[in-house]
Short mmCIF file of C-alpha atoms and ligand atoms in Angstrom, two decimals:
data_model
loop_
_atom_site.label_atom_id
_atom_site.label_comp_id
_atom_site.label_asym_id
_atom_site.label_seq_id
_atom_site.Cartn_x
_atom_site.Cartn_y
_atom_site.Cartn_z
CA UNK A 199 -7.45 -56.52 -58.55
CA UNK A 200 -5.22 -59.58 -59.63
CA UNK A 201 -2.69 -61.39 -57.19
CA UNK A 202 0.00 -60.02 -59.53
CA UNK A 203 -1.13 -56.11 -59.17
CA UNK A 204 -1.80 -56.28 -55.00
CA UNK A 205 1.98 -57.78 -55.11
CA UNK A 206 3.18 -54.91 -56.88
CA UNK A 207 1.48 -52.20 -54.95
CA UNK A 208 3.38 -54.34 -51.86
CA UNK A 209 6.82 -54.14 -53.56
CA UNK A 210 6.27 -50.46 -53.99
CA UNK A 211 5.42 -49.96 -50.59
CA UNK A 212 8.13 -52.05 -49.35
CA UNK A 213 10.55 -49.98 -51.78
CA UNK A 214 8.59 -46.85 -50.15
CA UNK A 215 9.15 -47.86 -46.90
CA UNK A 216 12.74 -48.56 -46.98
CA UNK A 217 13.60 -45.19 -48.48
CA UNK A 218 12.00 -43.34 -45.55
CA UNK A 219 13.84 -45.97 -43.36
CA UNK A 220 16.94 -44.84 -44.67
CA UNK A 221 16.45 -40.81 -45.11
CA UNK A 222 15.40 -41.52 -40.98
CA UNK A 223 18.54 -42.84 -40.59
CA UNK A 224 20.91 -40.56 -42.36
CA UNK A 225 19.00 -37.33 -40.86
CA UNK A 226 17.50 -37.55 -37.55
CA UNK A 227 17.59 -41.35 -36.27
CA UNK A 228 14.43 -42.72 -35.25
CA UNK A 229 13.98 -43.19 -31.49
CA UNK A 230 15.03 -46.63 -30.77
CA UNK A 231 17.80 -46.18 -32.57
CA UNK A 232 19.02 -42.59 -31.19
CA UNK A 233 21.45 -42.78 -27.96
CA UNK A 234 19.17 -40.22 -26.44
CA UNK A 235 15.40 -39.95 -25.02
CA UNK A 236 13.66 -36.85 -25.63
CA UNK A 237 12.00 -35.42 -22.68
CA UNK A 238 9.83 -32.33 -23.40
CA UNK A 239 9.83 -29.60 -20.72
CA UNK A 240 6.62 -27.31 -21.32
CA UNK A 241 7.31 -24.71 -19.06
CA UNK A 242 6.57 -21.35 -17.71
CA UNK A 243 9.97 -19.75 -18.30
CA UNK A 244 8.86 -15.86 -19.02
CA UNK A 245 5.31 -14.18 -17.87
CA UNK A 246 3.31 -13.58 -14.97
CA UNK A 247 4.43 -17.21 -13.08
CA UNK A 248 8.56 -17.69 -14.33
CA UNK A 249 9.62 -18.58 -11.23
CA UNK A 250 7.54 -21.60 -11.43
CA UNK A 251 9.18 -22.82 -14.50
CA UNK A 252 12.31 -22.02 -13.41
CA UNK A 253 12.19 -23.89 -9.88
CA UNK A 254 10.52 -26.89 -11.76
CA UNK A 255 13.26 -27.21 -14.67
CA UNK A 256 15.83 -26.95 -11.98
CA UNK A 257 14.00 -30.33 -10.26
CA UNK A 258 13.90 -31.56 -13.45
CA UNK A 259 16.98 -31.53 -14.65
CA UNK A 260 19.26 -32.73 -11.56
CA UNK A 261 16.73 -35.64 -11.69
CA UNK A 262 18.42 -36.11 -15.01
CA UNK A 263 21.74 -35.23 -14.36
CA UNK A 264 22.01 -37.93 -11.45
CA UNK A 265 19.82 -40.36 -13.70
CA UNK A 266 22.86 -39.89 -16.81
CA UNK A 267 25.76 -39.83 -14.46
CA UNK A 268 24.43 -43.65 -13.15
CA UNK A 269 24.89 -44.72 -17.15
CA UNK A 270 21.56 -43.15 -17.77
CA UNK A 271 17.97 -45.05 -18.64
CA UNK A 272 17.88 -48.00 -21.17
CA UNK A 273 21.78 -47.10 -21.64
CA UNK A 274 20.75 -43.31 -23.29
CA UNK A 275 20.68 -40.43 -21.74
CA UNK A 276 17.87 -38.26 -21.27
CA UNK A 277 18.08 -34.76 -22.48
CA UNK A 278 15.50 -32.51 -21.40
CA UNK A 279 14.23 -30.20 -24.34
CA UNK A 280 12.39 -27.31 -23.09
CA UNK A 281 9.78 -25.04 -24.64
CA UNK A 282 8.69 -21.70 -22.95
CA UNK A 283 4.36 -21.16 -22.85
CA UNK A 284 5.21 -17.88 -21.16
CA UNK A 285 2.49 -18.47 -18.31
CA UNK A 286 -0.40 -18.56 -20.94
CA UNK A 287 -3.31 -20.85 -22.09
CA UNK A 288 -2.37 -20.77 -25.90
CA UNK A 289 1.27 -20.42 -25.46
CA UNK A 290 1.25 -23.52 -23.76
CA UNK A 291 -0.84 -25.49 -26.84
CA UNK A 292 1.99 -24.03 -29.10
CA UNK A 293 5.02 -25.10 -26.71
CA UNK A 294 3.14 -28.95 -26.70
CA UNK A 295 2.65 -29.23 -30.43
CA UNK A 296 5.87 -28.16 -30.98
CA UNK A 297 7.67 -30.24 -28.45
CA UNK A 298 5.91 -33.20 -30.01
CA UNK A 299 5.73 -32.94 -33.65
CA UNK A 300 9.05 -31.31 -34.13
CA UNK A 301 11.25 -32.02 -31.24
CA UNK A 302 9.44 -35.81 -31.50
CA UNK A 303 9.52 -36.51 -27.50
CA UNK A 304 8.70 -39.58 -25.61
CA UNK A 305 6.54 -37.62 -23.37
CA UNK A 306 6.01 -33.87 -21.63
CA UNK A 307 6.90 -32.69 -18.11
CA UNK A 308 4.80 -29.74 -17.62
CA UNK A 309 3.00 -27.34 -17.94
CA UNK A 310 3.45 -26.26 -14.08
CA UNK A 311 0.42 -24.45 -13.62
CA UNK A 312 -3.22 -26.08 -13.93
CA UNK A 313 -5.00 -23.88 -16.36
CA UNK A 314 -1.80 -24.00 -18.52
CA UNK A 315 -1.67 -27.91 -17.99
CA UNK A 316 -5.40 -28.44 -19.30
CA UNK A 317 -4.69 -26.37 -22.56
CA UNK A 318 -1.82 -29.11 -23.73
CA UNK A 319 -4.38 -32.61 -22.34
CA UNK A 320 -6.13 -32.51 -25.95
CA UNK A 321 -2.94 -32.34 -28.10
CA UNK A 322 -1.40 -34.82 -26.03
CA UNK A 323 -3.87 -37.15 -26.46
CA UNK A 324 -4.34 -36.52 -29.99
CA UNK A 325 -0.69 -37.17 -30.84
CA UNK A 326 -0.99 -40.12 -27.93
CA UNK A 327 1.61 -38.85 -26.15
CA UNK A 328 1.43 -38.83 -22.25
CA UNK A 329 1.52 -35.51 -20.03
CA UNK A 330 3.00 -35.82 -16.46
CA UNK A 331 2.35 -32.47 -15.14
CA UNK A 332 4.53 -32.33 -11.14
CA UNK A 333 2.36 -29.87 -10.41
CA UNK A 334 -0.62 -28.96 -11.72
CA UNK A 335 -3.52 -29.90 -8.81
CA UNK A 336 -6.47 -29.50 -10.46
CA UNK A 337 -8.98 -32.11 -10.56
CA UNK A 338 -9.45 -31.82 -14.13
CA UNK A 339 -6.53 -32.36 -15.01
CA UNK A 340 -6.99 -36.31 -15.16
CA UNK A 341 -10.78 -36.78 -15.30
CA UNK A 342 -12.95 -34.59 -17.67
CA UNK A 343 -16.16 -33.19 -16.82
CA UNK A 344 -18.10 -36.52 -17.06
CA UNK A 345 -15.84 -38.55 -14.93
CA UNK A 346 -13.99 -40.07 -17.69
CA UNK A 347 -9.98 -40.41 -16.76
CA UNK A 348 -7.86 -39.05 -19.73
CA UNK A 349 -6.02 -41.55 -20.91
CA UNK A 350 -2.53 -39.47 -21.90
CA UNK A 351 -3.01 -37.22 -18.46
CA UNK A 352 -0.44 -38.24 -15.31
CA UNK A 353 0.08 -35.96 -12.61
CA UNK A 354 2.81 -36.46 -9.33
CA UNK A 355 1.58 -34.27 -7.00
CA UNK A 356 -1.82 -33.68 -4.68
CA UNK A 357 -4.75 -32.53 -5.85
CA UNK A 358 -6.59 -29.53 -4.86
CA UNK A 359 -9.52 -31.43 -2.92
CA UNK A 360 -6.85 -32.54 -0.35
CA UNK A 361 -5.29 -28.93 -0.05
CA UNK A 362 -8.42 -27.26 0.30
CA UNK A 363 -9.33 -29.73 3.06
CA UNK A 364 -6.14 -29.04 4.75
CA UNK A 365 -6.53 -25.37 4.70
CA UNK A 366 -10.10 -25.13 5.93
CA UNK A 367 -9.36 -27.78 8.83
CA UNK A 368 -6.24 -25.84 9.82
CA UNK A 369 -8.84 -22.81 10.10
CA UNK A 370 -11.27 -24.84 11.89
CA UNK A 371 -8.91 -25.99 14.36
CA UNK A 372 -5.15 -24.42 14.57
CA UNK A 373 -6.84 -20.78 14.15
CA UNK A 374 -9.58 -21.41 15.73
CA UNK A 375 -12.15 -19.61 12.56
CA UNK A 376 -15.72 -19.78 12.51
CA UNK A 377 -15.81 -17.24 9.59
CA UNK A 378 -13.83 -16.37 6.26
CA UNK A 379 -13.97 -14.58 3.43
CA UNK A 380 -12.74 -16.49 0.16
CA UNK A 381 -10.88 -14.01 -1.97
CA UNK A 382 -10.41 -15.64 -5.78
CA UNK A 383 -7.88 -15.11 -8.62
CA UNK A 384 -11.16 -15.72 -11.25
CA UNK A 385 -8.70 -16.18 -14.25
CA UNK A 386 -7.03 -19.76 -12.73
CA UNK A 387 -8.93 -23.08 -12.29
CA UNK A 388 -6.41 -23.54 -9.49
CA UNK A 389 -8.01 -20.96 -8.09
CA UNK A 390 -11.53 -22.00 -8.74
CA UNK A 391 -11.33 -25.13 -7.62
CA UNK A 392 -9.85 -24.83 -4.28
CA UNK A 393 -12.81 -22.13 -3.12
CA UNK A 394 -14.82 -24.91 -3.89
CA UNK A 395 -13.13 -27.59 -1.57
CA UNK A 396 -11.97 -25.36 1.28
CA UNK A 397 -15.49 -23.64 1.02
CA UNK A 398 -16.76 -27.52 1.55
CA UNK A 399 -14.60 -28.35 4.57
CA UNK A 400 -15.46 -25.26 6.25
CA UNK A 401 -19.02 -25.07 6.13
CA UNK A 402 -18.66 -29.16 7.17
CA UNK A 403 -16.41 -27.72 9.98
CA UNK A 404 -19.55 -25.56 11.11
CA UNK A 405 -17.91 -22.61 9.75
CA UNK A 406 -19.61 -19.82 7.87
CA UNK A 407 -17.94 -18.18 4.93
CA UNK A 408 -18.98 -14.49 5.09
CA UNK A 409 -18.01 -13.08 1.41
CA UNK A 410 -16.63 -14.26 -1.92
CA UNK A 411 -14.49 -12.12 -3.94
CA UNK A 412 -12.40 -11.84 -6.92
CA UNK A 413 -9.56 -10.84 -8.98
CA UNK A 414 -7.61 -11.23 -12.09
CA UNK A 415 -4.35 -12.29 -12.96
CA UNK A 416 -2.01 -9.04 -13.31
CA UNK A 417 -4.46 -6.69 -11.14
CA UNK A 418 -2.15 -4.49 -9.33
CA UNK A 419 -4.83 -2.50 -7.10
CA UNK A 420 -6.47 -4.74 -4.37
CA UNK A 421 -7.25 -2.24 -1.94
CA UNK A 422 -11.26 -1.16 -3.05
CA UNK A 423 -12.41 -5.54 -2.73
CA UNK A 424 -10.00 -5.45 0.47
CA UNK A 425 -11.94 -2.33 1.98
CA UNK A 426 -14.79 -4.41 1.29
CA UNK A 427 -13.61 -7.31 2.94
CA UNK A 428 -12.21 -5.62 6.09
CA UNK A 429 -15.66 -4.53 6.98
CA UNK A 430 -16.73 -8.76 7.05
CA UNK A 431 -15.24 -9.18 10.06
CA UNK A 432 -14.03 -12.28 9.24
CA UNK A 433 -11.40 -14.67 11.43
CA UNK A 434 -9.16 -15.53 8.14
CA UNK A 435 -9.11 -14.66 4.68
CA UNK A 436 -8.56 -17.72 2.16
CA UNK A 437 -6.15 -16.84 -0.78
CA UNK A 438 -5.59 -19.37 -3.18
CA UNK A 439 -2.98 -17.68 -5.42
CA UNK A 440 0.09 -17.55 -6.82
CA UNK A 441 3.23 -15.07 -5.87
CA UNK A 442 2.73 -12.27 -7.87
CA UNK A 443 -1.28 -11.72 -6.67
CA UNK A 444 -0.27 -12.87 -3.10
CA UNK A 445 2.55 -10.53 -2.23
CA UNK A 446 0.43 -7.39 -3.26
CA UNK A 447 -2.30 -8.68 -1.45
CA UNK A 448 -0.50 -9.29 1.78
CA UNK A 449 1.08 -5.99 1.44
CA UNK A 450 -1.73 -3.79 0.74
CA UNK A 451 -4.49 -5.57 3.37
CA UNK A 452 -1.51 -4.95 6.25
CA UNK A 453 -1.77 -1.44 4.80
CA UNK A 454 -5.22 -1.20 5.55
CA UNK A 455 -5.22 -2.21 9.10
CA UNK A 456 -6.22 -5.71 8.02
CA UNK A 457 -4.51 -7.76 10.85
CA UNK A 458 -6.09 -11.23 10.69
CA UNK A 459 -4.43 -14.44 9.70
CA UNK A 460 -4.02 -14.59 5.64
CA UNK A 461 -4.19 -18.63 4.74
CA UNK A 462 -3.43 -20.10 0.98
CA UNK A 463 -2.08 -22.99 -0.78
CA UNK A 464 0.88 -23.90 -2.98
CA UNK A 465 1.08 -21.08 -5.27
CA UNK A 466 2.49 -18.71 -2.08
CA UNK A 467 5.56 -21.07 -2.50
CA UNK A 468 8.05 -18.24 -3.70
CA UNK A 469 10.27 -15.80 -2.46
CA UNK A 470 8.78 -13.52 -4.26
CA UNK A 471 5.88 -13.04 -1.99
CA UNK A 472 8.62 -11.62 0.67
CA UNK A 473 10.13 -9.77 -1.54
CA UNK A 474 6.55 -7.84 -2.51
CA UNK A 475 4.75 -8.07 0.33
CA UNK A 476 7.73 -7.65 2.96
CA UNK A 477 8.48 -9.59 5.79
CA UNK A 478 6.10 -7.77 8.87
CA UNK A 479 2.84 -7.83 6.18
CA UNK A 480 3.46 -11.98 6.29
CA UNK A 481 3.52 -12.90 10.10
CA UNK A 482 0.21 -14.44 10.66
CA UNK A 483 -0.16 -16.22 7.49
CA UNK A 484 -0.32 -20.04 6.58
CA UNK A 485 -0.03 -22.39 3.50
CA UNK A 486 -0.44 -25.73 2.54
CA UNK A 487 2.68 -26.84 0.44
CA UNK A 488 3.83 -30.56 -1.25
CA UNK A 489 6.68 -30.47 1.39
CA UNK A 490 9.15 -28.57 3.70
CA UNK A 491 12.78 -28.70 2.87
CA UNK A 492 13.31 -28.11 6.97
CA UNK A 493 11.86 -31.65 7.16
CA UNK A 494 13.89 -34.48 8.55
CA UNK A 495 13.13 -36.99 6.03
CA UNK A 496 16.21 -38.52 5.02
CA UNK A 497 15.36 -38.26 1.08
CA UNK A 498 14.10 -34.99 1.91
CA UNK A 499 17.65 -34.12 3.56
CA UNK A 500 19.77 -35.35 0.77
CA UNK A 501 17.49 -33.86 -2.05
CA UNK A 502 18.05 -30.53 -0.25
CA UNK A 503 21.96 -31.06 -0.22
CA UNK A 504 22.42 -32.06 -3.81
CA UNK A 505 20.14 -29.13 -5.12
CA UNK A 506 22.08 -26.88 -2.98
CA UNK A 507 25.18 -27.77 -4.14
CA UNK A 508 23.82 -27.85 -7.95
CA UNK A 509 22.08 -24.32 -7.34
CA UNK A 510 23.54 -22.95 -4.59
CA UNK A 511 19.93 -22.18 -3.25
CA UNK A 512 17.10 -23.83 -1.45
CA UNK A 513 14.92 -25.66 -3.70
CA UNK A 514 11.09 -24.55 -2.87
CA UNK A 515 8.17 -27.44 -3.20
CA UNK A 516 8.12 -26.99 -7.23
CA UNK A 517 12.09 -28.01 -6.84
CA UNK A 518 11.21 -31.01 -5.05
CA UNK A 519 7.97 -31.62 -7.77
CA UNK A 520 10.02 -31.06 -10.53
CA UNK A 521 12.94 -33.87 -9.26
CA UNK A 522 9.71 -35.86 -8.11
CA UNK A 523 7.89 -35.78 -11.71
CA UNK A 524 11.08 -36.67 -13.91
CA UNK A 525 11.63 -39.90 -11.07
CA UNK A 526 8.12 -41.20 -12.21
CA UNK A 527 8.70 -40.60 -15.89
CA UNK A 528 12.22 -42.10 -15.51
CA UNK A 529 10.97 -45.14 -13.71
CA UNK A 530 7.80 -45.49 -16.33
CA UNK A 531 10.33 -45.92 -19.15
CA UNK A 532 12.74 -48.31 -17.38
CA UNK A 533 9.48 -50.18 -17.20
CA UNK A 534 7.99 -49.78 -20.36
CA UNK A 535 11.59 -50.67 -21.32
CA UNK A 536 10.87 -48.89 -24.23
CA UNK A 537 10.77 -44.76 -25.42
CA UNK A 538 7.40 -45.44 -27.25
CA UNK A 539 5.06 -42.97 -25.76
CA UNK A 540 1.98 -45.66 -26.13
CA UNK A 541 4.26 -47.57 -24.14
CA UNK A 542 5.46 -45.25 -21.50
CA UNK A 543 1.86 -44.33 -21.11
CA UNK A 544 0.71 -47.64 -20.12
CA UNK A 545 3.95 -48.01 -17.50
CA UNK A 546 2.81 -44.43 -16.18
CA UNK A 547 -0.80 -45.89 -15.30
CA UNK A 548 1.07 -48.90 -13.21
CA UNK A 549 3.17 -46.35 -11.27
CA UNK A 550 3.43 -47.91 -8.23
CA UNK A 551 5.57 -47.33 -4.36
CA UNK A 552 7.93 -45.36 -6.09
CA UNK A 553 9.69 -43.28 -3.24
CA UNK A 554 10.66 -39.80 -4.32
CA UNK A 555 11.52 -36.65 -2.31
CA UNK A 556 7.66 -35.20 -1.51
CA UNK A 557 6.09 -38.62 -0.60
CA UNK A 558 5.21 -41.95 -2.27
CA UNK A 559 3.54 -42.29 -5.56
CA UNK A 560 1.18 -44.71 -6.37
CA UNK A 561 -1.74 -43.65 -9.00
CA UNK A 562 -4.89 -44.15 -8.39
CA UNK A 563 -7.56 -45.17 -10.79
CA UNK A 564 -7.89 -41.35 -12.01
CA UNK A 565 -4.12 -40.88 -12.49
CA UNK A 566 -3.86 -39.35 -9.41
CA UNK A 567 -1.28 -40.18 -6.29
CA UNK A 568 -2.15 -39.79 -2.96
CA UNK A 569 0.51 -37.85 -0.95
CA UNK A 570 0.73 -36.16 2.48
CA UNK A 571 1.31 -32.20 2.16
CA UNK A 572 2.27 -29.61 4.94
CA UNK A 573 1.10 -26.00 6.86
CA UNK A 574 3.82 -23.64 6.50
CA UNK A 575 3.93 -20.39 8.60
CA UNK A 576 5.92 -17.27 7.13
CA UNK A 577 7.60 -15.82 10.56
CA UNK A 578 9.95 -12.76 9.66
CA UNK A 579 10.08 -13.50 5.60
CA UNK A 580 10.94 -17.31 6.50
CA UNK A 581 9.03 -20.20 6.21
CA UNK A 582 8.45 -22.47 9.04
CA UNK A 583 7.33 -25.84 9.36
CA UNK A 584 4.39 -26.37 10.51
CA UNK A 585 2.70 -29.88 10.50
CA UNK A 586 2.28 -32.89 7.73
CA UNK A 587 -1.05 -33.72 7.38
CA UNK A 588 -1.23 -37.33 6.22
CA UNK A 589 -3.75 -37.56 4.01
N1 LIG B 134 -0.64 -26.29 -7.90
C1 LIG B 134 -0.45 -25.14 -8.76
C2 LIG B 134 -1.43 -25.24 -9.91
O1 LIG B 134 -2.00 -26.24 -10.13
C3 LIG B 134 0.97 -25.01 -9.24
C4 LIG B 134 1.98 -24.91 -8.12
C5 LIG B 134 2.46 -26.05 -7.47
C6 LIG B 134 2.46 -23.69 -7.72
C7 LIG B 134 3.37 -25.95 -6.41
C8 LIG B 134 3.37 -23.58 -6.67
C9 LIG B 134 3.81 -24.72 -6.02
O2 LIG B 134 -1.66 -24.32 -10.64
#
């Protein structure tokens, strides 16, 4: 083609160009220019785990709140747009591609639970658009089968190889357990993944575990598998669960004469368990959680006091995530000094000493930060504080 014709096709493209510059600018402004950054919030607001949603948007947005009422970041504010995956796989695709090619966000907080969380990584990364999940612990969350760290995948919290050590050492030693029977929600890689680690520590420990069972998400009838299990003998029976499963559990092995000490992770983090299993059917069980809002901590202290007064309620450890999660994104885009995702991504991967609320985050090479947690006991329907583990 002649000098004269490759010109032309430029002018037109120029012309081109400059219309959809100006149709940006009349309808929805383009990012840089817009006095707002768009924050997606994939969460669980409806189905089996709400409460988790609704404790982590809470985090979430007072993080925000206190970040606009300072002038906000890059003189915008943020503004939190959330989309509901109603606890579910395919939901939580849908609530990701929408956040990202119609909302247009900078980058999503969220999902808050890990199976929900791996369902979004692809789209994310397809669209190149990071995902900071506060919660999800799930190894695979950042690395893929292979070993290979995904490049758009941040978390802010532990992962599940820590809590699962926890757990099984606190059997080992606080409780004294040379045998336990690991009881599995089989629909959650949460789930999945911590049998695996606490299964590791305990046998290391010299323990023995005596049975593996199962359930499903939404079962409402645990008493034939905990007949089953009663009969083991065991010294503790290892949940890892979340609320719903947990507080039916509790409830119905107390009701079988099951008296041994019940032990789980994170997911027990909800009031709900009380409220389903009942006070009595908790004494004598233990969880690992991201933090204790009876903690000392100064930060700690005044994150309590400032959600209380926002919520009137104590925030639980997905409160604390939440508030923990938007500080890293916040601080990767005063960084990145920019609200280009590419460029918030590559400010995410250099997170480093940021203090929030649950600990210190700085990522390793796989994304990941390495954070203390804590054993909580539930004595009369509260939660006690039982020990950090440093990890
Ligand atoms: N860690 C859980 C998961 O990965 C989510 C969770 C975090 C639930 C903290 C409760 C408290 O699925």
């Amino acid at each position: 083609m002649s000098k004269k014709g490759l010109s032309f096709i430029g002018s037109l493209v120029t012309v081109a160009m400059f219309g959809l510059m100006l149709t940006g600018c009349g309808s929805t402004p383009s990012a840089s220019d817009s006095k707002e950054i768009k924050i997606g919030g994939n969460m669980e607001m409806t189905g089996g785990v709400a409460n988790y949603g609704k404790a982590t948007k809470n985090g979430i947005e007072l993080a925000f709140k206190e970040a606009n009422a300072a002038g906000g970041v890059l003189g915008k504010q943020l503004k939190l747009i959330v989309a509901d995956n109603k606890s579910e796989p395919s939901e939580a695709t849908n609530a990701i591609t929408k956040l990202i090619t119609q909302d247009k966000v900078s980058v999503v907080l969220g999902p808050v639970a890990s199976s929900n969380v791996l369902a979004t990584l692809q789209v994310g990364q397809d669209n190149k658009v990071p995902v900071v999940t506060a919660t999800g612990t799930n190894t695979k969350i950042t690395v893929d089968d292979n070993g290979k760290v995904k490049p758009y995948a941040f978390r802010s919290c532990f992962i599940d190889p820590f809590q699962g050590t926890v757990m099984a050492n606190f059997a080992s030693k606080s409780l004294n357990a040379k045998t336990a029977v690991i009881y599995i929600d089989n629909s959650s890689d949460y789930s999945k993944g911590l049998a695996e680690a606490f299964e590791a520590q305990f046998v290391k420990n010299g323990g023995t575990i005596v049975g593996k069972e199962a359930f499903l998400q939404k079962d409402q009838d645990f008493k034939s598998t905990l007949t089953k299990i009663k009969v083991m003998n065991a010294d503790t029976i290892f949940i890892p669960a979340y609320y719903e499963e947990v507080g039916k559990i509790a409830k119905q092995a107390r009701e079988l004469g099951i008296s041994i000490p019940l032990i789980g992770t994170d997911g027990w983090d909800d009031p709900k368990v009380v409220e389903v299993a009942g006070a009595a059917a908790l004494n004598n069980t233990f969880f690992s959680s991201h933090y204790s809002s009876q903690d000392t901590d100064p930060r700690i202290v005044k994150f309590v006091a400032a959600y209380k007064k926002e919520y009137g309620e104590e925030p639980n450890a997905l409160a604390a995530l939440g508030y923990d999660g938007a500080l890293m994104v916040i601080d990767a885009i005063k960084r990145a000094n920019s609200t280009e995702p590419s460029k918030i991504r590559d400010a995410l991967e250099q997170t480093k000493d940021l203090q929030v609320v649950t600990g210190i985050i700085t990522l390793d090479a796989s994304h990941n930060p390495i954070k203390s947690g804590v054993v909580i006991e539930m004595k009369d329907g509260k939660q006690l504080f039982k020990e950090k583990i440093n990890p």
